mmCIF file of C-alpha atoms and ligand atoms in Angstrom:
data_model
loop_
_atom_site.group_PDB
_atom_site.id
_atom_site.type_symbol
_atom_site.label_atom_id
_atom_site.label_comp_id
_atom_site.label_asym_id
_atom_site.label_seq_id
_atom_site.Cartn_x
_atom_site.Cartn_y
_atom_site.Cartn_z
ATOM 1 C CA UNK W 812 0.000 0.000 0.000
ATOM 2 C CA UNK W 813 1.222 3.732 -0.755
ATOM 3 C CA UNK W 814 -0.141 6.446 1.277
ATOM 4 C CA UNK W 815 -0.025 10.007 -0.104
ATOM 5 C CA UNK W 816 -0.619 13.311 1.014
ATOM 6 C CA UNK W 817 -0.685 15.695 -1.699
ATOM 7 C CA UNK W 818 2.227 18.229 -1.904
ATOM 8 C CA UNK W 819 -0.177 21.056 -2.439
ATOM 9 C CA UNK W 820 -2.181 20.728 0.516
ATOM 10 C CA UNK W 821 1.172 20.148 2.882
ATOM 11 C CA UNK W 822 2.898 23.223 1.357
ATOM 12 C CA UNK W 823 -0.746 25.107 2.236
ATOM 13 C CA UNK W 824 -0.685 23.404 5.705
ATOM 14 C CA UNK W 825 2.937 24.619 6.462
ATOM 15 C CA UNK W 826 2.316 28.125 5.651
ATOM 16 C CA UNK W 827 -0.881 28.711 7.106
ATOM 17 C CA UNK W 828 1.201 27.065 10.835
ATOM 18 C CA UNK W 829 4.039 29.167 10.152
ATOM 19 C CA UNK W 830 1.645 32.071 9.796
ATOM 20 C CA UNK W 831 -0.744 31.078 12.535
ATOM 21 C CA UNK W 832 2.458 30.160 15.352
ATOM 22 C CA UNK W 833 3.737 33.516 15.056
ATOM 23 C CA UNK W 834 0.462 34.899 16.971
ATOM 24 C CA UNK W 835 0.572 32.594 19.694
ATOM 25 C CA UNK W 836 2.282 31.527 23.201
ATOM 26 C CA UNK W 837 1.049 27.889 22.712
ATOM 27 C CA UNK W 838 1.011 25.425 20.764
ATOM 28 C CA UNK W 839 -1.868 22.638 22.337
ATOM 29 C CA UNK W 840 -0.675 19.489 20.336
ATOM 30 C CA UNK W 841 -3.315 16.709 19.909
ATOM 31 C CA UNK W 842 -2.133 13.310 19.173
ATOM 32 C CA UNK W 843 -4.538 9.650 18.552
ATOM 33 C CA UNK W 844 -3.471 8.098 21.911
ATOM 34 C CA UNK W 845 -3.945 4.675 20.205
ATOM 35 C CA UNK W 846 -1.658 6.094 17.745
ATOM 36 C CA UNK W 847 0.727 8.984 19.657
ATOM 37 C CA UNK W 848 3.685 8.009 17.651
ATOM 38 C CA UNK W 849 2.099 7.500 14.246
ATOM 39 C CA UNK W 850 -0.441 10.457 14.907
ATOM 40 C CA UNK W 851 2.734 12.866 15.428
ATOM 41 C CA UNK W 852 3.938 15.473 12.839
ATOM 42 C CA UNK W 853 7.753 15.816 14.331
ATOM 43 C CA UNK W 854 7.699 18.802 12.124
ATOM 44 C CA UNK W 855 6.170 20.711 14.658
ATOM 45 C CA UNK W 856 8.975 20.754 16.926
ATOM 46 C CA UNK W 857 10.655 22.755 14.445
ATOM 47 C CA UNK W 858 7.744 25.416 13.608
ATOM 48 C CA UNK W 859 6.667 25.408 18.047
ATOM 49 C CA UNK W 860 10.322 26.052 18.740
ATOM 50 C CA UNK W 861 10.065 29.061 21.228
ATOM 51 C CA UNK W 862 6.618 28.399 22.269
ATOM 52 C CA UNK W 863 5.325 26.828 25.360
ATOM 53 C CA UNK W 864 3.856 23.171 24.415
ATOM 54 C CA UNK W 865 1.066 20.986 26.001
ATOM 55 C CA UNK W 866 0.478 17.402 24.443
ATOM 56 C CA UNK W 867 -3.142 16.216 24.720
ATOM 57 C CA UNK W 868 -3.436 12.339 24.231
ATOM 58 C CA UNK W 869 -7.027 12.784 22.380
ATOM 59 C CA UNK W 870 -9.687 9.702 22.038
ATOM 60 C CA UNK W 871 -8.294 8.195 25.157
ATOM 61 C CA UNK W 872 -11.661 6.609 25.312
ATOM 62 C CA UNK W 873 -11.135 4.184 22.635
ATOM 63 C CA UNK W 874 -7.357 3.498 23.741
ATOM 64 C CA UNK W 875 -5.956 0.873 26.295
ATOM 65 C CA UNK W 876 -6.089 2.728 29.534
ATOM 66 C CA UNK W 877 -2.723 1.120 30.854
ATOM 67 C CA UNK W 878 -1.085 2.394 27.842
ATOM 68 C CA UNK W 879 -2.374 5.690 27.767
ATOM 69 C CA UNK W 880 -0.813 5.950 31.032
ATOM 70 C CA UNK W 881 2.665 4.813 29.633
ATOM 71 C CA UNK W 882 2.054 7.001 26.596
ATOM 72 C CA UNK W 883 1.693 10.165 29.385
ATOM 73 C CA UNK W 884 4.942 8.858 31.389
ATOM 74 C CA UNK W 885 6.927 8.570 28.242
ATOM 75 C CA UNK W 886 5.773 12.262 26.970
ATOM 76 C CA UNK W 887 6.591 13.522 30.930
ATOM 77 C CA UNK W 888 9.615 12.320 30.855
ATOM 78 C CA UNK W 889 10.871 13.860 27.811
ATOM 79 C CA UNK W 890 9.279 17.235 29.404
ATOM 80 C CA UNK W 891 6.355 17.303 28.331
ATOM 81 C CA UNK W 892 3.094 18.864 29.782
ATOM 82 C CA UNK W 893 0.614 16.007 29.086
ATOM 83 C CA UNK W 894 -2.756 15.128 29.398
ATOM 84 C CA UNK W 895 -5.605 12.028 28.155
ATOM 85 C CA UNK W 896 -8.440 13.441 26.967
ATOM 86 C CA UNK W 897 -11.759 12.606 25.922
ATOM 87 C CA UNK W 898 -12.921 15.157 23.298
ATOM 88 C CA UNK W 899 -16.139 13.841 22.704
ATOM 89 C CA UNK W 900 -17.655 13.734 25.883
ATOM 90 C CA UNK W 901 -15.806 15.786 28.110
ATOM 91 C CA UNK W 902 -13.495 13.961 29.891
ATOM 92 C CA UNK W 903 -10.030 15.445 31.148
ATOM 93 C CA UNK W 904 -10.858 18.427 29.895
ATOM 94 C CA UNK W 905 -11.080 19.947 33.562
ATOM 95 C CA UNK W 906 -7.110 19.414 34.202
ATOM 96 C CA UNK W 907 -6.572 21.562 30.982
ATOM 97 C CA UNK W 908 -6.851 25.080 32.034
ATOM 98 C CA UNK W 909 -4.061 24.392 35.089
ATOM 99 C CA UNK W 910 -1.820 22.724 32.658
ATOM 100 C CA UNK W 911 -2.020 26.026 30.217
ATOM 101 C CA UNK W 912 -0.825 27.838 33.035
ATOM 102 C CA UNK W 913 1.947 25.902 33.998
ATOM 103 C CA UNK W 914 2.838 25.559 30.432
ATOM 104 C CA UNK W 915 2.873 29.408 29.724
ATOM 105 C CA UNK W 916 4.429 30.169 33.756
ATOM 106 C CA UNK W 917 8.200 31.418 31.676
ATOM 107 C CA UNK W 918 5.806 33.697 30.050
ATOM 108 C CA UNK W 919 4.001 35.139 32.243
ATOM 109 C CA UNK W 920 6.693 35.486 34.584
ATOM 110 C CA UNK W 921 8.412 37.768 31.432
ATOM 111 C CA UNK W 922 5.100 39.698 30.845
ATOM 112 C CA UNK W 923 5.031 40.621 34.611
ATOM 113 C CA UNK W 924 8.990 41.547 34.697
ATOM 114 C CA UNK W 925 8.428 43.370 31.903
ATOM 115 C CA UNK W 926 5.637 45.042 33.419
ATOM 116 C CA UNK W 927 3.023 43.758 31.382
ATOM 117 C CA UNK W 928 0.099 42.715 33.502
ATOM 118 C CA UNK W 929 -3.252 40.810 32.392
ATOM 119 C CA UNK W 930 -1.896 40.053 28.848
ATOM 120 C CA UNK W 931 -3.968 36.795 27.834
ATOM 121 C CA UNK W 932 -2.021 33.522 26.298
ATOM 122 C CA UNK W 933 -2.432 33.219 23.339
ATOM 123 C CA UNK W 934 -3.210 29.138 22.073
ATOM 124 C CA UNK W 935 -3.603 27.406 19.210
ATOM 125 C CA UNK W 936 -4.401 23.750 18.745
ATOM 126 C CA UNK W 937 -2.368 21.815 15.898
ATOM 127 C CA UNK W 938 -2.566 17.935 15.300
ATOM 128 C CA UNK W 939 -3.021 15.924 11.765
ATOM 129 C CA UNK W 940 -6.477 15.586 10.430
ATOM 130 C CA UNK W 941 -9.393 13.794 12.117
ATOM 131 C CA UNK W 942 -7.325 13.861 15.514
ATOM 132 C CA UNK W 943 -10.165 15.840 17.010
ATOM 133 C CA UNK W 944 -9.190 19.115 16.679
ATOM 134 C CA UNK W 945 -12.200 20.448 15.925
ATOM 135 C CA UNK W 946 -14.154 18.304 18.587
ATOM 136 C CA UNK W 947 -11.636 19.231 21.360
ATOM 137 C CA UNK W 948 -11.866 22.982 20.465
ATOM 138 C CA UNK W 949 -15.796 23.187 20.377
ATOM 139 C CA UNK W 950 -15.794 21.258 23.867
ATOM 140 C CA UNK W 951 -12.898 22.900 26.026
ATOM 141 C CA UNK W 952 -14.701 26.467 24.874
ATOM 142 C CA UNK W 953 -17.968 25.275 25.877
ATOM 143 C CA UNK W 954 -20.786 27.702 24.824
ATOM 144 C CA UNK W 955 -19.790 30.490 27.368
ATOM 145 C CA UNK W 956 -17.052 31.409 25.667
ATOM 146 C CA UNK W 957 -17.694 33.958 23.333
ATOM 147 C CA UNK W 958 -15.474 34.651 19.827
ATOM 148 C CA UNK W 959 -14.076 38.028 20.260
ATOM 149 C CA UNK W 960 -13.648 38.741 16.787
ATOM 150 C CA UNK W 961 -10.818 40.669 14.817
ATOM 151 C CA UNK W 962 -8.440 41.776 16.730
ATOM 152 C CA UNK W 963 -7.282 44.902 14.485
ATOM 153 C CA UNK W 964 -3.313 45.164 13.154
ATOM 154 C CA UNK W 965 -2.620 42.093 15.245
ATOM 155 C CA UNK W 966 -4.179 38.931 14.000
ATOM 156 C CA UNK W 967 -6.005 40.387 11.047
ATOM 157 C CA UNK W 968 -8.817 37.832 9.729
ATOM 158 C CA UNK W 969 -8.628 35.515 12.988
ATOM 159 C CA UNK W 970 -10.950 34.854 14.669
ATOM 160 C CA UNK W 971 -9.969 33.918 18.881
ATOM 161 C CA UNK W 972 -12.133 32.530 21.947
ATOM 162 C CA UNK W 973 -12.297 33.902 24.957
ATOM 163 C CA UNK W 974 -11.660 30.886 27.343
ATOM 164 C CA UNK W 975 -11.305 32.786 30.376
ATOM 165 C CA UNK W 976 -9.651 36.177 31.682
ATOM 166 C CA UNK W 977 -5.999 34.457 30.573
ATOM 167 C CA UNK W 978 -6.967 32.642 28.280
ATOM 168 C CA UNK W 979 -7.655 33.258 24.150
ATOM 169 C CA UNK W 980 -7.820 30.305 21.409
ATOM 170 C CA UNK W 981 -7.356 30.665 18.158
ATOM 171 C CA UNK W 982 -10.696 29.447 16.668
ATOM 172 C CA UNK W 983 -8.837 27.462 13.434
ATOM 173 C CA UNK W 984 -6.668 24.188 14.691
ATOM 174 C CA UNK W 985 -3.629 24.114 13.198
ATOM 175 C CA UNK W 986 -3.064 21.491 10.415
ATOM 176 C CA UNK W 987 -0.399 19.497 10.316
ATOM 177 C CA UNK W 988 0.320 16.753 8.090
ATOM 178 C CA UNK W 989 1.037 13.152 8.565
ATOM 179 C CA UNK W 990 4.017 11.971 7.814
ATOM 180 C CA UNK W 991 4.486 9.255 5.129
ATOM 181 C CA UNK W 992 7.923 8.575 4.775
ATOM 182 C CA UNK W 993 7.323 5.222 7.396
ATOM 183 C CA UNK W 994 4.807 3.212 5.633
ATOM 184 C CA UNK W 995 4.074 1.254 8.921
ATOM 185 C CA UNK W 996 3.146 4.755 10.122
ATOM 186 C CA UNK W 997 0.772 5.217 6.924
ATOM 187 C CA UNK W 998 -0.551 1.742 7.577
ATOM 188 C CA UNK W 999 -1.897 2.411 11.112
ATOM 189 C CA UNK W 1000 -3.106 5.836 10.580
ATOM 190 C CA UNK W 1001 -5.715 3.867 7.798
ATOM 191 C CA UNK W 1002 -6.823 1.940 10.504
ATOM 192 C CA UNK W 1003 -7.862 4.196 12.540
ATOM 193 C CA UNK W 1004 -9.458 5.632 9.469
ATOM 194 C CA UNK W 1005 -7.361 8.887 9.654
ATOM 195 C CA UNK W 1006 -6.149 8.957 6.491
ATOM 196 C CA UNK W 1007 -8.980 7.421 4.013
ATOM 197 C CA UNK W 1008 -8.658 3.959 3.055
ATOM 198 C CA UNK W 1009 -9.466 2.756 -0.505
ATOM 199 C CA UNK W 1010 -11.838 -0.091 -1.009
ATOM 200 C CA UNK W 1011 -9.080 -1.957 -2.664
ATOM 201 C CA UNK W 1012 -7.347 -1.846 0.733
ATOM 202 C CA UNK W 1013 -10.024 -2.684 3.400
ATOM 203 C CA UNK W 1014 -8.915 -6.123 3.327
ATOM 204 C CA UNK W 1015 -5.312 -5.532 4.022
ATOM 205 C CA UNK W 1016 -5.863 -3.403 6.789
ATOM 206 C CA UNK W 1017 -8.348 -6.042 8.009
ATOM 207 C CA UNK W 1018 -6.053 -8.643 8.173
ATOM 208 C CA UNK W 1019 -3.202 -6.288 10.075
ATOM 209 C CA UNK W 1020 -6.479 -6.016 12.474
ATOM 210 C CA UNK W 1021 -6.402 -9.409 12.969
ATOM 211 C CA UNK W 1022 -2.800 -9.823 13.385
ATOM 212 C CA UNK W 1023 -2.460 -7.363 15.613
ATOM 213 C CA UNK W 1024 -5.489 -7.855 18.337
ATOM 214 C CA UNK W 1025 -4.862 -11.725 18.206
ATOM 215 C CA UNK W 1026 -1.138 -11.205 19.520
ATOM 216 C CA UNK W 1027 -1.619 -7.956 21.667
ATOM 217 C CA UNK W 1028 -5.256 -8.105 22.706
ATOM 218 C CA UNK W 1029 -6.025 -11.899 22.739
ATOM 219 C CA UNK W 1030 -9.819 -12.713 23.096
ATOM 220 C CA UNK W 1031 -11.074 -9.563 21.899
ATOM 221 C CA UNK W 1032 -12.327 -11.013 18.702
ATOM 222 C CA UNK W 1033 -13.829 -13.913 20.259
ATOM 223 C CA UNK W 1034 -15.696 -11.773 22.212
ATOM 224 C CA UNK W 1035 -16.817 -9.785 19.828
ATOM 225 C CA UNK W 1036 -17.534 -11.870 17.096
ATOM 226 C CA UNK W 1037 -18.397 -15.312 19.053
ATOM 227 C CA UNK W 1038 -15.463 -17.437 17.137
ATOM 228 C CA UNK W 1039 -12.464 -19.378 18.256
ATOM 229 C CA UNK W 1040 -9.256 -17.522 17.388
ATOM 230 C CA UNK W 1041 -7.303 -20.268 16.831
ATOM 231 C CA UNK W 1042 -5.959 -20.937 12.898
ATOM 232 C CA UNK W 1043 -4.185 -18.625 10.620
ATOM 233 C CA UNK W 1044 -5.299 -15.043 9.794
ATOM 234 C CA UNK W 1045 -7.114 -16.262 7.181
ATOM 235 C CA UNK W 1046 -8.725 -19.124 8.863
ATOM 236 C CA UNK W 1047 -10.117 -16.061 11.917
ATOM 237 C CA UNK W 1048 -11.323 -13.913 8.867
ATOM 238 C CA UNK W 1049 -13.273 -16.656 7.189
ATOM 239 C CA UNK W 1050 -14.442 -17.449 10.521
ATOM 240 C CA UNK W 1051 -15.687 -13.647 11.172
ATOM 241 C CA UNK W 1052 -17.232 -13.861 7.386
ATOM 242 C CA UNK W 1053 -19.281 -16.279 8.380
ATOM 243 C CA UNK W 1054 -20.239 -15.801 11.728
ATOM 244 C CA UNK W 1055 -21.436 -12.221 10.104
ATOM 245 C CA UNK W 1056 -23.569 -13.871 7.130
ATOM 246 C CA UNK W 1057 -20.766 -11.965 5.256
ATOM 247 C CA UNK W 1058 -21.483 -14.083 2.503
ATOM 248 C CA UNK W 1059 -21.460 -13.882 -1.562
ATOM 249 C CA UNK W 1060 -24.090 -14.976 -3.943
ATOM 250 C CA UNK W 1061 -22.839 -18.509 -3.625
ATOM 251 C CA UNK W 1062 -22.366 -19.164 -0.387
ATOM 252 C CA UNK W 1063 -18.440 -18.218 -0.698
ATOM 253 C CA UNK W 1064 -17.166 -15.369 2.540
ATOM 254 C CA UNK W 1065 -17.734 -11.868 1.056
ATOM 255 C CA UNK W 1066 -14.080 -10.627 2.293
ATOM 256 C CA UNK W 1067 -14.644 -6.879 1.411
ATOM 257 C CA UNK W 1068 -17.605 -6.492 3.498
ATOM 258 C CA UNK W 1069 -15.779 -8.099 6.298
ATOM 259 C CA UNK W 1070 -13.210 -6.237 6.301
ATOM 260 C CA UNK W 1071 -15.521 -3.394 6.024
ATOM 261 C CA UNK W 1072 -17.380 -4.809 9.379
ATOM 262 C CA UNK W 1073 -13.251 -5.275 11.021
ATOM 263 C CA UNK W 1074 -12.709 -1.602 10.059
ATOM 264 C CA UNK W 1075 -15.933 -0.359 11.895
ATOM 265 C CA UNK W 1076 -15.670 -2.133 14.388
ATOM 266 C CA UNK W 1077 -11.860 -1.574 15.682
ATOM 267 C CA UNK W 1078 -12.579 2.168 14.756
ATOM 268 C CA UNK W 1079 -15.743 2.974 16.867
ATOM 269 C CA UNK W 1080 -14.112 0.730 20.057
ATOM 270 C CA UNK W 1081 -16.347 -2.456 19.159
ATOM 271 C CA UNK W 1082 -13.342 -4.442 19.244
ATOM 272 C CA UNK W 1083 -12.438 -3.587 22.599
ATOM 273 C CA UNK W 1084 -9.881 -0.041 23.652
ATOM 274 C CA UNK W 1085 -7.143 -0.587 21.931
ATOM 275 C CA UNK W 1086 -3.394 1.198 21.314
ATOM 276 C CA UNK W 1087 -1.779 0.093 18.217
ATOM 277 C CA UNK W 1088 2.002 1.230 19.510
ATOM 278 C CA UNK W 1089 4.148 1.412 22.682
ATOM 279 C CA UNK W 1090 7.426 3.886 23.047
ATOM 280 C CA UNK W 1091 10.282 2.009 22.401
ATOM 281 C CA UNK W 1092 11.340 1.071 25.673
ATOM 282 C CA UNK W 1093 8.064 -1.128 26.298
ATOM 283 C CA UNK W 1094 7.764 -2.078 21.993
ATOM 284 C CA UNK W 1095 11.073 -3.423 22.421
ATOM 285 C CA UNK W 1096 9.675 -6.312 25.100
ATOM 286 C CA UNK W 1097 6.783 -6.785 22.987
ATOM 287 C CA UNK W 1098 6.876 -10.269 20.788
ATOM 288 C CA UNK W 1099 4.592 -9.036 18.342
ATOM 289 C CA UNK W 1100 5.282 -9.144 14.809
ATOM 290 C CA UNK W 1101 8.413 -11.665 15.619
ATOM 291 C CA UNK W 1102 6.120 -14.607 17.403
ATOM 292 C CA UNK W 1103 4.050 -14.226 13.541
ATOM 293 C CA UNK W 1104 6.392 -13.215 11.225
ATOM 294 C CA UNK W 1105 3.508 -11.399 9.385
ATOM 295 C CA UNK W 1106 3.942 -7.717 8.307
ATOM 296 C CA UNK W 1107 1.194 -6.201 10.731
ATOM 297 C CA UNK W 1108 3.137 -6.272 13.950
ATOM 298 C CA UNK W 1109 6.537 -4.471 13.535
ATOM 299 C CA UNK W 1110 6.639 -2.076 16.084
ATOM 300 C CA UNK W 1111 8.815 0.737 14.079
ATOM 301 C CA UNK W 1112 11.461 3.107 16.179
ATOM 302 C CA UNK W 1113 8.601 5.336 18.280
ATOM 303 C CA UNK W 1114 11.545 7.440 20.037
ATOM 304 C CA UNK W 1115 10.130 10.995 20.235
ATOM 305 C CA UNK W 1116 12.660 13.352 21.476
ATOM 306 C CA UNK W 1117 10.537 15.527 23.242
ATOM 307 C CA UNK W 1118 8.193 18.860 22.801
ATOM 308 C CA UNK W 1119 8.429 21.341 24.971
ATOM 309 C CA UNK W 1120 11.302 24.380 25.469
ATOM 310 C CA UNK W 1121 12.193 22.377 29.098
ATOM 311 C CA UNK W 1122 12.827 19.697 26.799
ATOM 312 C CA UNK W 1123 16.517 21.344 26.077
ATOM 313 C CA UNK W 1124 17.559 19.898 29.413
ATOM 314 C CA UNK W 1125 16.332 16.482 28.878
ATOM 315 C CA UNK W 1126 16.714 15.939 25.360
ATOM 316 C CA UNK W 1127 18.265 12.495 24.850
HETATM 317 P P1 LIG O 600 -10.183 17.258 13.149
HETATM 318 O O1 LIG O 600 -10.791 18.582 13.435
HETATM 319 O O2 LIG O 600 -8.865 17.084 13.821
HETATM 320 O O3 LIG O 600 -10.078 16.925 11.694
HETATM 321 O O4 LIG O 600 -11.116 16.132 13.812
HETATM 322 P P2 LIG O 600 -12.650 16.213 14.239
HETATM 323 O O5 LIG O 600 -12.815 17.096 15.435
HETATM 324 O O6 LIG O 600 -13.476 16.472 13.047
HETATM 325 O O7 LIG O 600 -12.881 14.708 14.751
HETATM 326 C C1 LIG O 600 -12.759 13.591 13.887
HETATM 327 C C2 LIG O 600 -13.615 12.464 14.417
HETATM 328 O O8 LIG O 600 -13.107 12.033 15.684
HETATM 329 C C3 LIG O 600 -15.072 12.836 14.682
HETATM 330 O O9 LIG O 600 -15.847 11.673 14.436
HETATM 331 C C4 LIG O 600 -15.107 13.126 16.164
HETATM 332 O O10 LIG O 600 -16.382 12.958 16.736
HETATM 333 C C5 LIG O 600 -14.159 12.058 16.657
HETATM 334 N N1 LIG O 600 -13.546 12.404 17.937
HETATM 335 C C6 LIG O 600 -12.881 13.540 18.263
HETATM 336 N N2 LIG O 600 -12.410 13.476 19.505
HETATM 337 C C7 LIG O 600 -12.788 12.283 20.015
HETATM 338 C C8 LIG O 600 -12.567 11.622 21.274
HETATM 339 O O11 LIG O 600 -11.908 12.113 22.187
HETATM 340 N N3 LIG O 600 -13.104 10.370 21.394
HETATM 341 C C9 LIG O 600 -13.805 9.766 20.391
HETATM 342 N N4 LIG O 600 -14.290 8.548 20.615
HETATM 343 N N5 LIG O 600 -14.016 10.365 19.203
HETATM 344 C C10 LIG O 600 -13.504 11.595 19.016
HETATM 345 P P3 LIG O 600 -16.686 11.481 13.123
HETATM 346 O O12 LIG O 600 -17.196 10.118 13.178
HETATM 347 O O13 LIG O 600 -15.874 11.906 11.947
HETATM 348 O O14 LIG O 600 -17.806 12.513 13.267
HETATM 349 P P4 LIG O 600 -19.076 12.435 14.239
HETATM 350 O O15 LIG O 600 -19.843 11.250 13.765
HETATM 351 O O16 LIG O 600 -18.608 12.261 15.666
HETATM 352 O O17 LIG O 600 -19.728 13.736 14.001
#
């Protein structure tokens, strides 16, 4: 499979960041947490250097809860300001408003030396498409907030929120672009159904589905589909087929509509909450991908060298 991102729309991505990051004090980066290594743009280290940083590990809901928890550690550690959050319905968004200020504290503490009192941070939230920027953005501002409009000579054209007396958003996320040069990274982003999956592919993700819950999340199919997940990949597919009346004219498994049922089903949490990557320090003790030999499992370098300016002092 070959994933693409047009040039065009990356060039147009880049410049409307570079444009966008130079009115702002942060930069509230929203990662897949089943995916916080494949969901990453590194690029934005580059275009948020200078800015304070908070990392929001977004559709925590439909991730493995222990591993959102090493996903936060391993973002901490590197000096990160982290949180899991549940854009859809709420959750962890209460914890966000402290972490802004401890994220923009260097600022503030400038502003006030400088004698500049009261001046609101400025944040923007950036993340690749369908991360939930959109989501997170309509639910942390809630309806009280209102847009303030215009803000003349300053950020002609944008429009900000008002979160609170320190706090302004930028009402447009940030777009960043996922990055295709790791086609492992391309492959799990179409599961998740980030990037958009041809029809000609449905079955090849399905089967790195398979793969990949029956070595890291054993009895999760069985329980949702009722069938023993014993056999080859194949065998559990044809199984799932049937069990689903996935079935041709003839009687023979209709594969593309069950790979179509795999897809919805892993995507919406069906299948169970499930992270499709661990750092490196905990993929490196995982046996997936070696106990199979099959292409789904590699878990590819996930080293992240860190995102925020305390990061300078940690970096690796
Ligand atoms: P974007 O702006 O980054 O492109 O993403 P957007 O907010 O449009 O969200 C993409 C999809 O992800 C939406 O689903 C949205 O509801 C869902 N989503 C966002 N945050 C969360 C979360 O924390 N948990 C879960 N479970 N889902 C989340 P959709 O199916 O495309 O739209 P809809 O049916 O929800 O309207």
């Amino acid at each position: 499979m070959n994933y693409q991102w047009y040039p065009g729309h990356m060039t147009k991505a880049r410049r409307m960041m570079q444009e966008d990051i130079r009115l702002i004090d942060l930069v509230i980066e929203l990662l897949d947490a089943r995916v916080p290594y494949s969901s990453r743009n590194p690029d934005i280290d580059e275009l948020g250097k200078n800015k304070a940083r908070l990392v929001l590990l977004n559709k925590a809901d439909l991730a493995d809860g222990r591993r959102n928890r090493i996903w936060a550690e391993y973002f901490r550690e590197r000096g990160c300001l982290v949180a899991e959050v549940d854009s859809r319905n709420g959750a962890g968004m209460k914890q966000i408003q402290e972490l802004i200020r401890e994220a923009c504290r260097e600022k503030t503490e400038r502003d006030r030396k400088r004698g500049i009192l009261n001046r609101p941070v400025r944040a923007m939230v950036a993340g690749i498409p369908n991360v939930g920027k959109s989501t997170f953005i309509n639910t942390f501002a809630g309806k009280a907030c209102a847009k303030t409009g215009n803000k003349p000579g300053v950020t002609k054209g944008k429009q900000w929120i008002r979160l609170n007396r320190n706090v302004e958003l930028l009402d447009t996320p940030g777009i960043l672009w996922p990055k295709f040069e790791d086609q492992a990274v391309g492959q799990k982003l179409a599961v998740i159904g980030s990037i958009r999956d041809e029809l000609l592919q449905a079955e090849e993700l399905a089967m790195w589905i398979l793969n990949f819950l029956r070595a890291q999340y054993p009895g999760n199919l069985q329980e949702r589909y009722g069938i023993s997940e014993e056999g080859t990949d194949i065998d559990v597919f044809g199984k799932i087929a049937e069990a689903r009346g996935c079935l041709q004219k003839g009687g023979q498994p209709d594969h593309q509509k069950a790979a179509g049922l795999v897809l919805d089903d892993l995507r919406s949490g069906r299948l169970g909450r499930v992270t499709l990557e661990l750092p490196e320090p905990y993929a490196a003790r995982q046996t997936f991908g070696e106990s199979r030999g099959s292409e789904g499992g590699e878990n590819e370098n996930t080293e992240i060298t860190g995102c925020s300016r305390q990061q300078d002092a940690l970096h690796e």
